[in-house]
Tab-separated table of C-alpha atoms in Angstrom:
chain	number	residue	atom	x	y	z
A	17	MET	CA	-35.803	-10.735	7.176
A	18	LYS	CA	-34.674	-12.876	4.204
A	19	GLY	CA	-35.876	-10.704	1.784
A	20	ASP	CA	-33.655	-7.734	3.111
A	21	THR	CA	-30.787	-6.744	0.749
A	22	ALA	CA	-27.922	-4.115	1.221
A	23	GLY	CA	-30.126	-1.497	-0.360
A	24	SER	CA	-32.955	-2.088	1.874
A	25	ILE	CA	-30.763	-2.148	4.903
A	26	LEU	CA	-29.547	1.184	4.036
A	27	ALA	CA	-33.024	2.450	3.400
A	28	ARG	CA	-34.370	1.830	6.950
A	29	GLU	CA	-32.880	1.267	10.200
A	30	GLN	CA	-34.382	-1.397	12.162
A	31	THR	CA	-33.775	-3.459	15.291
A	32	SER	CA	-32.949	-7.194	15.139
A	33	GLN	CA	-33.908	-9.552	18.302
A	34	ALA	CA	-31.049	-11.794	17.024
A	35	ARG	CA	-27.931	-9.746	17.096
A	36	LEU	CA	-25.136	-11.031	18.737
A	37	ILE	CA	-24.056	-7.870	20.626
A	38	ASP	CA	-25.808	-6.444	23.853
A	39	PRO	CA	-28.551	-4.291	22.950
A	40	GLY	CA	-27.695	-2.085	25.795
A	41	ALA	CA	-24.020	-1.865	25.103
A	42	ARG	CA	-22.242	1.368	23.867
A	43	VAL	CA	-20.682	0.352	20.514
A	44	ALA	CA	-17.417	1.823	19.628
A	45	LEU	CA	-17.496	2.300	15.862
A	46	PRO	CA	-14.644	3.195	13.650
A	47	ASP	CA	-14.541	6.642	11.687
A	48	SER	CA	-16.055	6.336	8.061
A	49	ASP	CA	-12.912	6.799	6.264
A	50	THR	CA	-11.269	3.704	7.807
A	51	ALA	CA	-10.855	0.069	6.693
A	52	GLU	CA	-10.874	-1.209	10.106
A	53	LEU	CA	-13.685	-3.177	11.810
A	54	SER	CA	-14.688	-2.591	15.257
A	55	PRO	CA	-14.465	-5.299	17.577
A	56	GLU	CA	-18.180	-6.001	17.579
A	57	GLU	CA	-18.010	-5.859	13.713
A	58	TYR	CA	-15.191	-8.233	13.793
A	59	ALA	CA	-16.855	-10.693	16.144
A	60	LEU	CA	-20.044	-10.537	13.977
A	61	PHE	CA	-18.141	-11.165	10.792
A	62	ALA	CA	-16.076	-13.934	12.306
A	63	SER	CA	-19.083	-15.828	13.296
A	64	VAL	CA	-20.244	-16.467	9.770
A	65	ALA	CA	-17.081	-15.955	7.388
A	66	ARG	CA	-14.824	-18.778	6.049
A	67	VAL	CA	-11.485	-18.769	7.235
A	68	ARG	CA	-8.493	-18.717	4.554
A	69	ARG	CA	-4.973	-19.464	5.301
A	70	VAL	CA	-2.627	-17.254	2.823
A	71	TYR	CA	1.300	-17.392	2.454
A	72	ALA	CA	3.846	-14.629	1.707
A	73	GLY	CA	3.836	-13.784	-1.877
A	74	GLU	CA	0.337	-15.297	-2.823
A	75	ALA	CA	-1.829	-13.255	-5.084
A	76	LEU	CA	-5.510	-12.854	-3.960
A	77	PHE	CA	-6.877	-11.009	-7.059
A	78	ARG	CA	-5.456	-8.730	-9.911
A	79	ARG	CA	-6.555	-5.393	-10.977
A	80	GLY	CA	-9.494	-5.869	-13.420
A	81	ASP	CA	-10.463	-9.364	-12.138
A	82	LEU	CA	-14.152	-9.710	-11.569
A	83	GLY	CA	-14.901	-10.732	-7.802
A	84	THR	CA	-17.730	-11.131	-5.382
A	85	THR	CA	-15.931	-11.720	-2.173
A	86	MET	CA	-15.076	-9.406	0.572
A	87	TYR	CA	-11.958	-10.132	2.957
A	88	VAL	CA	-11.206	-9.347	6.421
A	89	VAL	CA	-7.487	-9.663	7.633
A	90	THR	CA	-7.154	-11.967	10.818
A	91	HIS	CA	-3.385	-12.219	10.840
A	92	GLY	CA	-0.527	-11.065	8.860
A	93	THR	CA	-0.163	-8.224	6.206
A	94	ILE	CA	-2.028	-7.854	2.812
A	95	GLU	CA	-0.848	-5.327	0.253
A	96	LEU	CA	-3.110	-3.368	-2.219
A	97	ASP	CA	-1.178	-2.226	-5.109
A	98	PHE	CA	-3.439	0.288	-7.163
A	99	GLY	CA	-0.704	0.767	-9.734
A	100	ASP	CA	-0.365	3.938	-12.135
A	101	ASP	CA	2.134	5.498	-9.510
A	102	LEU	CA	-0.655	5.663	-6.891
A	103	ILE	CA	0.340	4.892	-3.297
A	104	SER	CA	0.222	1.313	-2.146
A	105	LYS	CA	-1.670	0.203	1.154
A	106	CYS	CA	-0.911	-2.213	3.620
A	107	LEU	CA	-3.632	-3.943	5.448
A	108	VAL	CA	-3.424	-5.382	8.889
A	109	PRO	CA	-5.576	-7.312	11.291
A	110	ARG	CA	-9.377	-6.340	11.665
A	111	GLU	CA	-8.811	-4.255	8.371
A	112	PHE	CA	-11.111	-5.507	5.397
A	113	PHE	CA	-10.899	-4.816	1.527
A	114	GLY	CA	-12.977	-6.084	-1.618
A	115	GLU	CA	-16.226	-4.852	-0.152
A	116	LEU	CA	-17.593	-3.552	-3.471
A	117	GLY	CA	-17.267	-7.026	-4.960
A	118	LEU	CA	-19.594	-8.219	-2.163
A	119	LEU	CA	-21.980	-5.289	-2.543
A	120	ILE	CA	-22.216	-4.719	-6.047
A	121	GLY	CA	-21.430	-8.218	-7.640
A	122	ASP	CA	-18.850	-8.726	-10.293
A	123	HIS	CA	-17.049	-5.638	-9.543
A	124	ALA	CA	-13.817	-5.129	-11.089
A	125	ARG	CA	-11.092	-4.935	-8.811
A	126	SER	CA	-9.170	-1.893	-8.574
A	127	ALA	CA	-5.872	-3.054	-7.044
A	128	ASP	CA	-3.591	-6.115	-7.058
A	129	ALA	CA	-3.966	-7.821	-3.538
A	130	ARG	CA	-0.996	-9.882	-2.433
A	131	ALA	CA	-0.108	-11.393	1.025
A	132	ILE	CA	3.129	-9.744	2.173
A	133	THR	CA	3.418	-12.308	5.172
A	134	ASP	CA	1.877	-15.784	5.992
A	135	GLY	CA	-1.533	-15.324	7.622
A	136	GLU	CA	-5.252	-15.734	7.663
A	137	LEU	CA	-8.331	-14.086	6.179
A	138	LEU	CA	-12.081	-14.213	6.754
A	139	GLU	CA	-13.766	-14.470	3.232
A	140	LEU	CA	-17.384	-13.387	3.023
A	141	ARG	CA	-19.625	-14.018	0.149
A	142	HIS	CA	-23.183	-13.039	-0.658
A	143	GLU	CA	-24.702	-16.046	1.407
A	144	GLU	CA	-22.452	-15.210	4.446
A	145	PHE	CA	-23.438	-11.665	4.119
A	146	GLN	CA	-27.117	-12.335	4.156
A	147	ARG	CA	-26.768	-14.135	7.340
A	148	LEU	CA	-25.152	-10.916	8.820
A	149	VAL	CA	-28.156	-8.905	7.737
A	150	GLU	CA	-30.491	-11.463	9.394
A	151	ARG	CA	-28.281	-11.199	12.629
A	152	SER	CA	-27.604	-7.634	13.081
A	153	PRO	CA	-29.123	-5.322	10.596
A	154	GLU	CA	-28.459	-2.215	12.472
A	155	LEU	CA	-24.805	-3.009	12.958
A	156	ILE	CA	-24.697	-4.013	9.211
A	157	SER	CA	-26.440	-0.765	8.442
A	158	HIS	CA	-23.820	1.149	9.866
A	159	PHE	CA	-20.959	-0.757	8.239
A	160	LEU	CA	-22.477	-0.261	4.896
A	161	ARG	CA	-22.717	3.540	5.398
A	162	ARG	CA	-19.191	3.575	6.607
A	163	ALA	CA	-17.853	1.324	3.855
A	164	ILE	CA	-19.854	3.464	1.111
A	165	MET	CA	-18.485	6.428	2.544
A	166	ARG	CA	-15.093	5.460	2.646
A	167	VAL	CA	-15.410	4.276	-1.079
A	168	VAL	CA	-16.711	7.876	-1.856
A	169	LEU	CA	-13.798	9.501	-0.052
A	170	ASN	CA	-11.137	7.309	-1.666
A	171	GLU	CA	-12.687	7.837	-5.084
A	172	GLN	CA	-12.792	11.842	-4.490
A	173	ALA	CA	-8.986	11.460	-3.303
A	174	LEU	CA	-8.301	9.546	-6.426
A	175	ILE	CA	-9.816	11.954	-8.709
A	176	ARG	CA	-7.987	14.735	-6.929
A	177	ARG	CA	-4.506	12.796	-7.259
A	178	LEU	CA	-5.427	12.160	-11.042
A	179	ARG	CA	-6.400	15.809	-11.685
A	180	ARG	CA	-2.817	16.891	-10.048
A	181	ARG	CA	-1.331	14.246	-11.931
A	182	ASN	CA	-2.879	15.274	-15.122
A	183	GLN	CA	-1.992	18.971	-14.570
A	184	ASP	CA	1.757	17.720	-13.891
A	185	LEU	CA	1.600	15.592	-16.998
A	186	GLN	CA	0.183	18.622	-19.073
A	187	SER	CA	3.213	20.810	-17.465
A	188	ALA	CA	5.669	18.139	-18.373
A	189	LEU	CA	4.093	17.925	-22.001
A	190	ASP	CA	4.204	21.725	-22.231
A	191	SER	CA	7.830	21.515	-21.116
A	192	LEU	CA	8.913	18.982	-23.556
A	193	ARG	CA	7.192	20.914	-26.429
A	194	ALA	CA	8.874	23.867	-25.397
A	195	THR	CA	12.268	21.795	-25.350
A	196	SER	CA	11.712	20.076	-28.512
A	197	HIS	CA	10.951	23.508	-30.353
A	198	GLN	CA	14.122	24.801	-28.828
A	199	LEU	CA	16.338	21.781	-29.928
A	200	SER	CA	14.614	22.094	-33.373
A	201	GLN	CA	15.656	25.728	-33.606
A	202	THR	CA	19.117	24.891	-32.452
A	203	GLU	CA	19.527	22.091	-34.874
A	204	THR	CA	18.304	24.525	-37.627
A	205	LEU	CA	20.731	27.200	-36.591
A	206	ILE	CA	23.673	24.780	-36.510
A	207	ARG	CA	22.955	23.571	-40.121
A	208	ILE	CA	22.066	26.947	-41.693
A	209	ASP	CA	24.315	30.058	-42.515
A	210	GLU	CA	22.923	32.839	-40.431
A	211	LEU	CA	23.691	35.383	-43.201
A	212	THR	CA	22.388	33.993	-46.121
A	213	GLY	CA	19.996	31.376	-44.809
A	214	LEU	CA	21.618	28.532	-47.183
A	215	HIS	CA	22.901	25.295	-45.521
A	216	ASN	CA	26.430	25.597	-43.978
A	217	ARG	CA	29.087	23.015	-44.255
A	218	ARG	CA	27.272	21.013	-41.187
A	219	GLY	CA	24.044	21.176	-42.983
A	220	LEU	CA	25.537	19.928	-46.330
A	221	ALA	CA	27.226	17.019	-44.465
A	222	GLN	CA	24.003	15.993	-42.759
A	223	HIS	CA	22.370	16.191	-46.292
A	224	LEU	CA	25.109	13.791	-47.758
A	225	GLN	CA	24.748	11.352	-44.613
A	226	GLU	CA	20.897	11.198	-45.369
A	227	ARG	CA	21.752	10.671	-48.808
A	228	ARG	CA	24.213	7.787	-48.319
A	229	ARG	CA	21.540	6.171	-45.905
A	230	ASN	CA	18.996	6.225	-48.745
A	231	ASP	CA	21.479	5.244	-51.214
A	232	ALA	CA	20.698	8.329	-53.248
A	233	ILE	CA	24.263	9.495	-54.042
A	234	GLY	CA	24.132	8.758	-57.770
A	235	GLY	CA	22.469	11.101	-60.651
A	236	LEU	CA	23.767	14.209	-59.097
A	237	GLY	CA	26.053	17.209	-60.244
A	238	LEU	CA	28.198	19.509	-58.167
A	239	LEU	CA	28.991	23.321	-58.821
A	240	LEU	CA	31.430	25.294	-56.880
A	241	VAL	CA	30.649	29.091	-56.894
A	242	ASP	CA	33.224	31.963	-56.004
A	243	CYS	CA	32.689	35.628	-56.163
A	244	ASP	CA	35.065	37.499	-58.231
A	245	ARG	CA	36.937	40.486	-56.985
A	246	PHE	CA	34.790	40.116	-53.756
A	247	LYS	CA	37.804	41.477	-51.567
A	248	HIS	CA	37.450	44.562	-53.714
A	249	VAL	CA	33.957	44.888	-52.845
A	250	ASN	CA	34.714	44.720	-49.238
A	251	ASP	CA	37.763	47.233	-49.310
A	252	GLU	CA	35.907	49.724	-51.331
A	253	HIS	CA	32.270	49.725	-49.981
A	254	GLY	CA	32.552	47.936	-46.609
A	255	HIS	CA	31.612	44.829	-45.137
A	256	LEU	CA	27.729	45.606	-44.969
A	257	VAL	CA	27.706	46.143	-48.789
A	258	GLY	CA	29.730	42.745	-49.033
A	259	ASP	CA	27.119	41.038	-46.753
A	260	ARG	CA	24.474	42.131	-49.228
A	261	VAL	CA	26.434	40.841	-52.384
A	262	LEU	CA	26.732	37.485	-50.533
A	263	GLN	CA	23.023	37.605	-50.030
A	264	GLY	CA	22.235	38.244	-53.513
A	265	VAL	CA	24.281	35.384	-54.661
A	266	ALA	CA	22.524	33.237	-52.217
A	267	ASN	CA	19.228	34.304	-53.837
A	268	ILE	CA	20.315	33.393	-57.189
A	269	LEU	CA	21.393	29.810	-56.059
A	270	ARG	CA	18.172	29.456	-53.981
A	271	SER	CA	16.198	30.362	-57.219
A	272	VAL	CA	17.592	27.294	-58.967
A	273	VAL	CA	17.482	24.295	-56.342
A	274	GLY	CA	14.489	21.748	-56.542
A	275	PRO	CA	13.352	19.224	-54.374
A	276	GLY	CA	16.266	17.204	-53.025
A	277	ASP	CA	18.787	19.749	-54.232
A	278	ILE	CA	20.801	21.795	-51.604
A	279	ALA	CA	22.483	25.117	-51.921
A	280	CYS	CA	25.244	25.762	-49.349
A	281	ARG	CA	27.527	28.491	-48.259
A	282	LEU	CA	30.893	26.751	-47.591
A	283	GLY	CA	32.513	29.855	-46.135
A	284	GLY	CA	33.448	33.474	-46.998
A	285	ASP	CA	32.447	34.147	-50.521
A	286	GLU	CA	32.561	30.318	-51.453
A	287	PHE	CA	29.166	28.503	-52.458
A	288	CYS	CA	28.111	25.137	-53.673
A	289	LEU	CA	25.031	23.624	-55.328
A	290	LEU	CA	24.308	19.908	-55.292
A	291	VAL	CA	21.751	19.258	-57.929
A	292	LYS	CA	19.728	16.419	-59.522
A	293	ALA	CA	21.672	15.932	-62.834
A	294	ASP	CA	22.346	12.526	-64.897
A	295	SER	CA	24.352	14.482	-67.469
A	296	ARG	CA	26.938	17.152	-68.083
A	297	GLU	CA	24.477	18.999	-70.205
A	298	GLU	CA	22.282	19.003	-67.096
A	299	VAL	CA	24.880	20.464	-64.877
A	300	LEU	CA	26.093	23.144	-67.263
A	301	ARG	CA	22.499	24.305	-67.732
A	302	TYR	CA	22.438	25.212	-64.091
A	303	ALA	CA	26.055	26.765	-64.225
A	304	GLU	CA	25.025	28.817	-67.158
A	305	PHE	CA	21.927	30.086	-65.604
A	306	VAL	CA	23.823	31.192	-62.172
A	307	VAL	CA	26.865	32.901	-64.252
A	308	GLY	CA	24.430	34.559	-66.605
A	309	THR	CA	22.201	35.783	-63.986
A	310	ALA	CA	24.925	37.329	-62.092
A	311	HIS	CA	26.549	38.739	-65.259
A	312	GLY	CA	23.041	40.331	-66.094
A	313	LEU	CA	22.417	42.093	-62.739
A	314	MET	CA	26.037	43.505	-63.001
A	315	GLN	CA	24.976	45.233	-66.379
A	316	MET	CA	22.558	47.099	-64.152
A	317	PRO	CA	24.458	49.951	-62.711
A	318	HIS	CA	24.134	50.435	-58.826
A	319	THR	CA	26.178	51.959	-56.319
A	320	PRO	CA	27.022	50.452	-54.054
A	321	PRO	CA	26.783	47.022	-56.025
A	322	LEU	CA	24.142	44.445	-55.189
A	323	ILE	CA	25.972	41.668	-56.820
A	324	CYS	CA	29.459	40.474	-58.482
A	325	ASN	CA	30.506	38.330	-61.065
A	326	LEU	CA	30.778	34.738	-60.372
A	327	SER	CA	33.149	31.819	-61.507
A	328	LEU	CA	32.066	28.237	-61.327
A	329	GLY	CA	33.697	24.820	-61.429
A	330	ALA	CA	31.462	21.777	-62.190
A	331	CYS	CA	31.597	18.054	-62.370
A	332	LEU	CA	29.240	14.959	-62.148
A	333	VAL	CA	29.296	13.232	-58.565
A	334	ASP	CA	30.892	9.563	-58.719
A	335	ARG	CA	28.726	7.736	-56.318
A	336	ARG	CA	31.823	5.527	-55.546
A	337	GLY	CA	33.696	8.625	-54.179
A	338	GLU	CA	33.442	10.894	-51.259
A	339	TRP	CA	32.926	14.475	-50.789
A	340	ASN	CA	36.782	15.361	-50.909
A	341	ASP	CA	36.990	13.740	-54.139
A	342	TRP	CA	33.988	15.356	-55.754
A	343	TYR	CA	35.316	18.905	-54.222
A	344	ALA	CA	38.652	18.362	-55.601
A	345	ARG	CA	37.480	17.787	-59.026
A	346	ALA	CA	34.903	20.969	-59.026
A	347	ASP	CA	37.884	23.002	-57.244
A	348	ALA	CA	40.226	22.044	-60.193
A	349	ALA	CA	37.582	23.607	-62.610
A	350	LEU	CA	36.757	26.438	-60.576
A	351	TYR	CA	40.501	27.317	-60.275
A	352	ARG	CA	41.028	27.495	-64.131
A	353	ALA	CA	37.733	29.680	-64.240
A	354	LYS	CA	39.393	32.094	-62.038
A	355	ARG	CA	42.779	31.773	-63.926
A	356	LEU	CA	41.090	32.544	-66.853
A	357	GLY	CA	39.604	35.830	-65.857
A	358	GLY	CA	36.512	34.899	-63.965
A	359	ASN	CA	32.790	35.410	-64.986
A	360	ARG	CA	32.918	31.952	-66.515
A	361	LEU	CA	32.382	28.185	-65.714
A	362	GLU	CA	34.794	25.351	-66.370
A	363	TRP	CA	34.015	21.677	-66.366
A	364	GLN	CA	36.124	18.638	-64.978
A	365	ASP	CA	35.671	15.245	-65.929
A	366	ASP	CA	38.591	13.453	-64.398
A	367	ALA	CA	40.094	13.750	-61.231
A	368	PRO	CA	42.616	16.558	-61.318
A	369	ALA	CA	46.465	15.778	-61.757
A	370	PRO	CA	48.403	16.074	-58.715
A	371	ALA	CA	50.340	19.320	-58.104
């Protein structure tokens, strides 16, 4: 019998003359999915196992630890924590755990084992298990079959739980993606002007905040753009035509912005451009293009009108100032351009004098 192994015991059922139980007795064996030893199994295991005293809170092993020892609870309660949101198990007297370490050898533990209360365990290693095989191969054969079946059932249940959890996680990820997409769309909507597709005041404020965070306020020019006689367009041709005119202005501004520049509709028929520029000449080139393009389109007769003449006020941005400071300077220039008849641009170097 000394050459028998767990595999050979499973391969053949044989009768031993040296077993501890009465050969004629009817053995009540537990179901295959339970971790509880029958009274006969418990008596057999206790006859060869080592007794170990444990104390509340004591860790027997951790997930991932390699182990070769099987345990049977004699007194007290042991908790098996499988982690990953899986349900923990509490084992009570006559229940066993760690059998794969005994049967396979150096098996990575799948749970943390911890004593909940003071108690006692039976420890069985390879040498003790070999003695069990020699004493009662038939009983050990049944135990092995049941233990392996329990492992298979547990693994199948774990796979089902993991599949369900993966499905739940996938559904959660899909929901998060949809929510993220909706948030992105919402953020876009609240900073983009619906009519023209340009940034609105909120979008401009966010752009300026980002520039300040990146210390990128210097080297900019500001142009304020206002439609000449826009009220006349609305009154004579209606608001739908007025909307098309505003969209035409937006298209002109959009055509001149480069990376890092921003075109914005501030409200009504007032727009602005914030462009990269280190000198007055650079800013004026942008302004002249905008005024000239609108004026050129006005020379092409079209009823109802697709565009209107534009007035511009321009200035360089002082990195030490704030938006209100820059706006006041550009607005003073724009006011002069409107007062001088429109369809022109004006420049403002210094802060406007108080009214």
